[in-house]
Amino acid sequence: MRKLATYEGVVENGHVTLPPEADIPEKTRVYVLVPDANAQKTYKVMSPRLAHPEQAKDFEKLVIEDITDAGL
Amino acid sequence: MPAYDSNLFDPPAPVAVVTVRDPRRGSTVRNVPMLIDSGSDVSLVPRTSFDELNLEIDPNAGYELEGFDGRRTMAQVAQLDLIFVEKAFRGKYVIIDSNMGILGRDVLNHVAVLLDGPRLSWHERKDSSE
């Protein structure tokens, strides 16, 4: 029978950060349980608009060809 | 492959994974997720990317943004390069307290992007006159 250990961690920048006492060997397969997953499912977006549309010129972009992004 | 995100969005929404670059030093943050949102006047970049690049945020330059519900918030901005579909878009970007940014029309109006909803994918049309 397998031994089971549980730790509480947080997701930061897409990575799970575990507490320091969680001394887990490299390459160990782990499983992540997410409480309240349904509550986090929908991302709230407001499609923001500038309250002062005349400021749109401040956000004009200089476009530079950049092939370092070829895979995206 | 550029795709829709069905984990965070229901119905699924098109999300681009971009690179953010400090225009002065050239340091970058990769794999920044951005919602493709043609309803947004401007683009918003997650604060974590600004922090990671240690970019200067002008505390005196604030812009008032309005949501679809009419609520207004003041937002800070910083200069950076956002790299998307093999182009760097240099200019001013709004900072958002979220892990997901928003790609607005200040960037989207420079490119031709086909949203393929049935296939839950999107791609750039290289020749927009096709």
PDB file of C-alpha atoms in Angstrom:
ATOM      1  CA  MET A   1       0.000   0.000   0.000  1.00  0.00           C
ATOM      2  CA  ARG A   2       1.326   3.427  -0.949  1.00  0.00           C
ATOM      3  CA  LYS A   3       2.121   6.024   1.672  1.00  0.00           C
ATOM      4  CA  LEU A   4       0.397   9.338   1.163  1.00  0.00           C
ATOM      5  CA  ALA A   5       1.539  12.780   2.255  1.00  0.00           C
ATOM      6  CA  THR A   6      -0.437  15.973   1.800  1.00  0.00           C
ATOM      7  CA  TYR A   7       0.834  19.538   1.783  1.00  0.00           C
ATOM      8  CA  GLU A   8      -0.886  22.839   1.270  1.00  0.00           C
ATOM      9  CA  GLY A   9       0.638  25.044  -1.399  1.00  0.00           C
ATOM     10  CA  VAL A  10      -0.229  28.072  -3.468  1.00  0.00           C
ATOM     11  CA  VAL A  11      -0.084  28.730  -7.200  1.00  0.00           C
ATOM     12  CA  GLU A  12       2.200  31.642  -8.080  1.00  0.00           C
ATOM     13  CA  ASN A  13       2.872  32.585 -11.693  1.00  0.00           C
ATOM     14  CA  GLY A  14       1.564  29.219 -12.792  1.00  0.00           C
ATOM     15  CA  HIS A  15       3.812  27.198 -10.461  1.00  0.00           C
ATOM     16  CA  VAL A  16       2.833  25.425  -7.262  1.00  0.00           C
ATOM     17  CA  THR A  17       4.865  26.629  -4.303  1.00  0.00           C
ATOM     18  CA  LEU A  18       5.041  24.159  -1.417  1.00  0.00           C
ATOM     19  CA  PRO A  19       6.001  24.860   2.184  1.00  0.00           C
ATOM     20  CA  PRO A  20       9.702  24.424   3.092  1.00  0.00           C
ATOM     21  CA  GLU A  21       9.043  21.265   5.109  1.00  0.00           C
ATOM     22  CA  ALA A  22       7.788  19.494   1.982  1.00  0.00           C
ATOM     23  CA  ASP A  23      11.022  17.695   1.145  1.00  0.00           C
ATOM     24  CA  ILE A  24       9.923  15.895  -2.013  1.00  0.00           C
ATOM     25  CA  PRO A  25      12.542  14.176  -4.226  1.00  0.00           C
ATOM     26  CA  GLU A  26      13.007  15.476  -7.767  1.00  0.00           C
ATOM     27  CA  LYS A  27      10.795  13.893 -10.444  1.00  0.00           C
ATOM     28  CA  THR A  28       8.307  12.622  -7.890  1.00  0.00           C
ATOM     29  CA  ARG A  29       4.860  12.357  -9.445  1.00  0.00           C
ATOM     30  CA  VAL A  30       2.398  14.471  -7.473  1.00  0.00           C
ATOM     31  CA  TYR A  31      -1.331  15.106  -7.718  1.00  0.00           C
ATOM     32  CA  VAL A  32      -2.934  18.494  -7.153  1.00  0.00           C
ATOM     33  CA  LEU A  33      -6.383  18.900  -5.620  1.00  0.00           C
ATOM     34  CA  VAL A  34      -7.952  22.312  -6.085  1.00  0.00           C
ATOM     35  CA  PRO A  35     -10.625  23.326  -3.556  1.00  0.00           C
ATOM     36  CA  ASP A  36     -13.442  25.475  -4.929  1.00  0.00           C
ATOM     37  CA  ALA A  37     -12.263  24.812  -8.481  1.00  0.00           C
ATOM     38  CA  ASN A  38     -15.645  25.785  -9.915  1.00  0.00           C
ATOM     39  CA  ALA A  39     -15.520  29.116  -8.156  1.00  0.00           C
ATOM     40  CA  GLN A  40     -12.199  29.879  -9.883  1.00  0.00           C
ATOM     41  CA  LYS A  41     -13.234  28.687 -13.325  1.00  0.00           C
ATOM     42  CA  THR A  42     -14.673  31.818 -14.781  1.00  0.00           C
ATOM     43  CA  TYR A  43     -12.266  34.665 -15.323  1.00  0.00           C
ATOM     44  CA  LYS A  44     -13.769  38.074 -14.788  1.00  0.00           C
ATOM     45  CA  VAL A  45     -13.001  40.473 -17.578  1.00  0.00           C
ATOM     46  CA  MET A  46     -14.340  43.942 -18.029  1.00  0.00           C
ATOM     47  CA  SER A  47     -13.186  44.758 -21.605  1.00  0.00           C
ATOM     48  CA  PRO A  48     -11.839  48.050 -20.302  1.00  0.00           C
ATOM     49  CA  ARG A  49     -12.274  51.270 -22.199  1.00  0.00           C
ATOM     50  CA  LEU A  50     -10.498  54.541 -21.659  1.00  0.00           C
ATOM     51  CA  ALA A  51     -12.709  56.871 -19.674  1.00  0.00           C
ATOM     52  CA  HIS A  52     -11.105  59.680 -21.658  1.00  0.00           C
ATOM     53  CA  PRO A  53     -10.905  58.414 -25.274  1.00  0.00           C
ATOM     54  CA  GLU A  54      -8.653  61.286 -26.300  1.00  0.00           C
ATOM     55  CA  GLN A  55      -5.905  59.519 -24.315  1.00  0.00           C
ATOM     56  CA  ALA A  56      -5.854  56.658 -26.855  1.00  0.00           C
ATOM     57  CA  LYS A  57      -2.985  58.384 -28.678  1.00  0.00           C
ATOM     58  CA  ASP A  58      -0.837  57.814 -25.575  1.00  0.00           C
ATOM     59  CA  PHE A  59      -1.129  54.081 -26.212  1.00  0.00           C
ATOM     60  CA  GLU A  60      -0.108  54.090 -29.872  1.00  0.00           C
ATOM     61  CA  LYS A  61       2.507  51.433 -30.546  1.00  0.00           C
ATOM     62  CA  LEU A  62       5.719  51.375 -32.510  1.00  0.00           C
ATOM     63  CA  VAL A  63       5.688  48.038 -34.362  1.00  0.00           C
ATOM     64  CA  ILE A  64       9.038  46.305 -34.860  1.00  0.00           C
ATOM     65  CA  GLU A  65       9.479  43.004 -36.701  1.00  0.00           C
ATOM     66  CA  ASP A  66      10.813  40.523 -34.136  1.00  0.00           C
ATOM     67  CA  ILE A  67      11.460  36.939 -35.186  1.00  0.00           C
ATOM     68  CA  THR A  68      12.449  35.873 -31.663  1.00  0.00           C
ATOM     69  CA  ASP A  69       8.716  35.248 -31.206  1.00  0.00           C
ATOM     70  CA  ALA A  70       8.536  32.772 -34.098  1.00  0.00           C
ATOM     71  CA  GLY A  71       6.980  30.038 -32.012  1.00  0.00           C
ATOM     72  CA  LEU A  72       4.178  32.074 -30.542  1.00  0.00           C
TER      73      LEU A  72
ATOM     74  CA  MET B   1      -0.596  26.121 -31.145  1.00  0.00           C
ATOM     75  CA  PRO B   2      -2.474  29.329 -30.326  1.00  0.00           C
ATOM     76  CA  ALA B   3      -5.617  28.225 -28.625  1.00  0.00           C
ATOM     77  CA  TYR B   4      -8.703  29.045 -26.681  1.00  0.00           C
ATOM     78  CA  ASP B   5      -8.693  28.621 -22.908  1.00  0.00           C
ATOM     79  CA  SER B   6     -11.604  26.585 -21.651  1.00  0.00           C
ATOM     80  CA  ASN B   7     -10.331  26.274 -18.086  1.00  0.00           C
ATOM     81  CA  LEU B   8     -10.574  29.918 -17.101  1.00  0.00           C
ATOM     82  CA  PHE B   9     -13.295  30.938 -19.531  1.00  0.00           C
ATOM     83  CA  ASP B  10     -16.737  29.566 -20.147  1.00  0.00           C
ATOM     84  CA  PRO B  11     -17.459  29.800 -23.063  1.00  0.00           C
ATOM     85  CA  PRO B  12     -13.809  29.304 -24.041  1.00  0.00           C
ATOM     86  CA  ALA B  13     -11.879  32.454 -24.994  1.00  0.00           C
ATOM     87  CA  PRO B  14      -8.874  33.063 -27.292  1.00  0.00           C
ATOM     88  CA  VAL B  15      -5.659  33.507 -25.340  1.00  0.00           C
ATOM     89  CA  ALA B  16      -2.242  34.472 -26.694  1.00  0.00           C
ATOM     90  CA  VAL B  17       0.994  33.626 -24.932  1.00  0.00           C
ATOM     91  CA  VAL B  18       3.322  36.603 -25.358  1.00  0.00           C
ATOM     92  CA  THR B  19       6.744  37.770 -24.264  1.00  0.00           C
ATOM     93  CA  VAL B  20       7.238  41.018 -22.383  1.00  0.00           C
ATOM     94  CA  ARG B  21      10.570  42.831 -22.753  1.00  0.00           C
ATOM     95  CA  ASP B  22      12.258  45.725 -21.045  1.00  0.00           C
ATOM     96  CA  PRO B  23      13.064  48.041 -23.989  1.00  0.00           C
ATOM     97  CA  ARG B  24      16.142  49.477 -22.254  1.00  0.00           C
ATOM     98  CA  ARG B  25      17.888  46.358 -20.976  1.00  0.00           C
ATOM     99  CA  GLY B  26      16.429  43.676 -23.224  1.00  0.00           C
ATOM    100  CA  SER B  27      15.508  41.360 -20.361  1.00  0.00           C
ATOM    101  CA  THR B  28      12.333  39.388 -20.968  1.00  0.00           C
ATOM    102  CA  VAL B  29       9.502  37.543 -19.284  1.00  0.00           C
ATOM    103  CA  ARG B  30       8.116  34.760 -21.437  1.00  0.00           C
ATOM    104  CA  ASN B  31       4.832  32.866 -21.454  1.00  0.00           C
ATOM    105  CA  VAL B  32       2.596  35.697 -20.341  1.00  0.00           C
ATOM    106  CA  PRO B  33      -1.039  34.756 -21.060  1.00  0.00           C
ATOM    107  CA  MET B  34      -3.170  37.496 -22.603  1.00  0.00           C
ATOM    108  CA  LEU B  35      -6.852  37.353 -23.432  1.00  0.00           C
ATOM    109  CA  ILE B  36      -7.481  38.471 -27.019  1.00  0.00           C
ATOM    110  CA  ASP B  37     -10.136  41.103 -26.389  1.00  0.00           C
ATOM    111  CA  SER B  38     -11.131  43.396 -29.246  1.00  0.00           C
ATOM    112  CA  GLY B  39     -13.559  45.104 -26.872  1.00  0.00           C
ATOM    113  CA  SER B  40     -10.681  46.571 -24.898  1.00  0.00           C
ATOM    114  CA  ASP B  41      -9.324  49.962 -25.951  1.00  0.00           C
ATOM    115  CA  VAL B  42      -5.866  49.237 -24.554  1.00  0.00           C
ATOM    116  CA  SER B  43      -3.689  46.301 -23.541  1.00  0.00           C
ATOM    117  CA  LEU B  44      -3.117  45.355 -19.925  1.00  0.00           C
ATOM    118  CA  VAL B  45      -0.086  43.390 -18.714  1.00  0.00           C
ATOM    119  CA  PRO B  46       0.042  41.434 -15.426  1.00  0.00           C
ATOM    120  CA  ARG B  47       1.813  43.247 -12.614  1.00  0.00           C
ATOM    121  CA  THR B  48       3.991  40.180 -11.998  1.00  0.00           C
ATOM    122  CA  SER B  49       5.676  40.759 -15.376  1.00  0.00           C
ATOM    123  CA  PHE B  50       6.437  44.381 -14.508  1.00  0.00           C
ATOM    124  CA  ASP B  51       7.808  43.302 -11.136  1.00  0.00           C
ATOM    125  CA  GLU B  52       9.970  40.569 -12.652  1.00  0.00           C
ATOM    126  CA  LEU B  53      11.532  43.036 -15.103  1.00  0.00           C
ATOM    127  CA  ASN B  54      11.803  45.691 -12.426  1.00  0.00           C
ATOM    128  CA  LEU B  55      10.292  48.195 -14.838  1.00  0.00           C
ATOM    129  CA  GLU B  56       9.817  51.792 -13.845  1.00  0.00           C
ATOM    130  CA  ILE B  57       6.211  52.632 -13.166  1.00  0.00           C
ATOM    131  CA  ASP B  58       5.395  56.311 -13.314  1.00  0.00           C
ATOM    132  CA  PRO B  59       3.479  57.002 -10.088  1.00  0.00           C
ATOM    133  CA  ASN B  60       2.174  60.274 -11.510  1.00  0.00           C
ATOM    134  CA  ALA B  61       0.842  58.872 -14.790  1.00  0.00           C
ATOM    135  CA  GLY B  62      -2.562  57.358 -14.152  1.00  0.00           C
ATOM    136  CA  TYR B  63      -5.262  56.519 -16.639  1.00  0.00           C
ATOM    137  CA  GLU B  64      -8.917  56.139 -15.851  1.00  0.00           C
ATOM    138  CA  LEU B  65     -10.446  52.945 -17.250  1.00  0.00           C
ATOM    139  CA  GLU B  66     -14.120  52.133 -17.468  1.00  0.00           C
ATOM    140  CA  GLY B  67     -15.605  48.628 -17.389  1.00  0.00           C
ATOM    141  CA  PHE B  68     -18.707  47.525 -19.253  1.00  0.00           C
ATOM    142  CA  ASP B  69     -20.704  48.217 -16.112  1.00  0.00           C
ATOM    143  CA  GLY B  70     -19.568  51.833 -16.026  1.00  0.00           C
ATOM    144  CA  ARG B  71     -17.256  51.415 -13.051  1.00  0.00           C
ATOM    145  CA  ARG B  72     -14.104  53.475 -13.285  1.00  0.00           C
ATOM    146  CA  THR B  73     -10.677  52.664 -11.896  1.00  0.00           C
ATOM    147  CA  MET B  74      -7.347  54.439 -12.040  1.00  0.00           C
ATOM    148  CA  ALA B  75      -4.549  52.395 -13.560  1.00  0.00           C
ATOM    149  CA  GLN B  76      -0.785  52.769 -13.661  1.00  0.00           C
ATOM    150  CA  VAL B  77       1.270  52.388 -16.827  1.00  0.00           C
ATOM    151  CA  ALA B  78       4.813  51.583 -17.926  1.00  0.00           C
ATOM    152  CA  GLN B  79       6.782  51.440 -21.170  1.00  0.00           C
ATOM    153  CA  LEU B  80       7.670  48.030 -22.549  1.00  0.00           C
ATOM    154  CA  ASP B  81       7.893  45.823 -25.635  1.00  0.00           C
ATOM    155  CA  LEU B  82       5.206  43.219 -26.005  1.00  0.00           C
ATOM    156  CA  ILE B  83       6.217  40.493 -28.452  1.00  0.00           C
ATOM    157  CA  PHE B  84       3.336  38.847 -30.265  1.00  0.00           C
ATOM    158  CA  VAL B  85       3.106  37.130 -33.677  1.00  0.00           C
ATOM    159  CA  GLU B  86       6.740  37.900 -34.529  1.00  0.00           C
ATOM    160  CA  LYS B  87       6.392  41.607 -33.851  1.00  0.00           C
ATOM    161  CA  ALA B  88       7.415  43.778 -30.951  1.00  0.00           C
ATOM    162  CA  PHE B  89       4.845  46.375 -29.970  1.00  0.00           C
ATOM    163  CA  ARG B  90       6.683  49.145 -28.165  1.00  0.00           C
ATOM    164  CA  GLY B  91       4.740  51.609 -26.086  1.00  0.00           C
ATOM    165  CA  LYS B  92       2.746  52.261 -22.973  1.00  0.00           C
ATOM    166  CA  TYR B  93       0.871  49.443 -21.227  1.00  0.00           C
ATOM    167  CA  VAL B  94      -1.582  49.428 -18.369  1.00  0.00           C
ATOM    168  CA  ILE B  95      -0.784  47.282 -15.328  1.00  0.00           C
ATOM    169  CA  ILE B  96      -3.380  44.763 -14.147  1.00  0.00           C
ATOM    170  CA  ASP B  97      -3.452  42.894 -10.837  1.00  0.00           C
ATOM    171  CA  SER B  98      -4.091  39.527 -12.419  1.00  0.00           C
ATOM    172  CA  ASN B  99      -2.104  36.621 -13.829  1.00  0.00           C
ATOM    173  CA  MET B 100      -3.926  37.037 -17.142  1.00  0.00           C
ATOM    174  CA  GLY B 101      -3.389  40.132 -19.260  1.00  0.00           C
ATOM    175  CA  ILE B 102      -5.596  41.604 -21.959  1.00  0.00           C
ATOM    176  CA  LEU B 103      -4.576  42.184 -25.560  1.00  0.00           C
ATOM    177  CA  GLY B 104      -6.596  45.185 -26.681  1.00  0.00           C
ATOM    178  CA  ARG B 105      -7.080  47.060 -29.923  1.00  0.00           C
ATOM    179  CA  ASP B 106      -3.947  49.172 -29.467  1.00  0.00           C
ATOM    180  CA  VAL B 107      -2.097  45.979 -30.456  1.00  0.00           C
ATOM    181  CA  LEU B 108      -4.753  43.939 -32.283  1.00  0.00           C
ATOM    182  CA  ASN B 109      -5.404  46.647 -34.867  1.00  0.00           C
ATOM    183  CA  HIS B 110      -1.869  46.115 -36.181  1.00  0.00           C
ATOM    184  CA  VAL B 111      -2.402  42.471 -37.091  1.00  0.00           C
ATOM    185  CA  ALA B 112      -4.857  40.180 -38.843  1.00  0.00           C
ATOM    186  CA  VAL B 113      -5.964  37.416 -36.521  1.00  0.00           C
ATOM    187  CA  LEU B 114      -8.497  34.761 -37.421  1.00  0.00           C
ATOM    188  CA  LEU B 115     -10.530  33.458 -34.491  1.00  0.00           C
ATOM    189  CA  ASP B 116     -11.580  29.898 -35.289  1.00  0.00           C
ATOM    190  CA  GLY B 117     -14.179  29.284 -32.601  1.00  0.00           C
ATOM    191  CA  PRO B 118     -15.353  25.833 -33.747  1.00  0.00           C
ATOM    192  CA  ARG B 119     -11.748  24.562 -33.587  1.00  0.00           C
ATOM    193  CA  LEU B 120     -10.975  26.530 -30.414  1.00  0.00           C
ATOM    194  CA  SER B 121      -7.865  27.950 -32.033  1.00  0.00           C
ATOM    195  CA  TRP B 122      -6.678  31.191 -33.583  1.00  0.00           C
ATOM    196  CA  HIS B 123      -3.920  32.152 -35.964  1.00  0.00           C
ATOM    197  CA  GLU B 124      -2.396  35.168 -37.632  1.00  0.00           C
ATOM    198  CA  ARG B 125      -3.267  35.745 -41.265  1.00  0.00           C
ATOM    199  CA  LYS B 126       0.032  36.734 -42.825  1.00  0.00           C
ATOM    200  CA  ASP B 127      -1.623  38.270 -45.871  1.00  0.00           C
ATOM    201  CA  SER B 128      -4.710  40.117 -44.732  1.00  0.00           C
ATOM    202  CA  SER B 129      -5.701  40.833 -48.350  1.00  0.00           C
ATOM    203  CA  GLU B 130      -6.488  37.135 -48.970  1.00  0.00           C
TER     204      GLU B 130
END
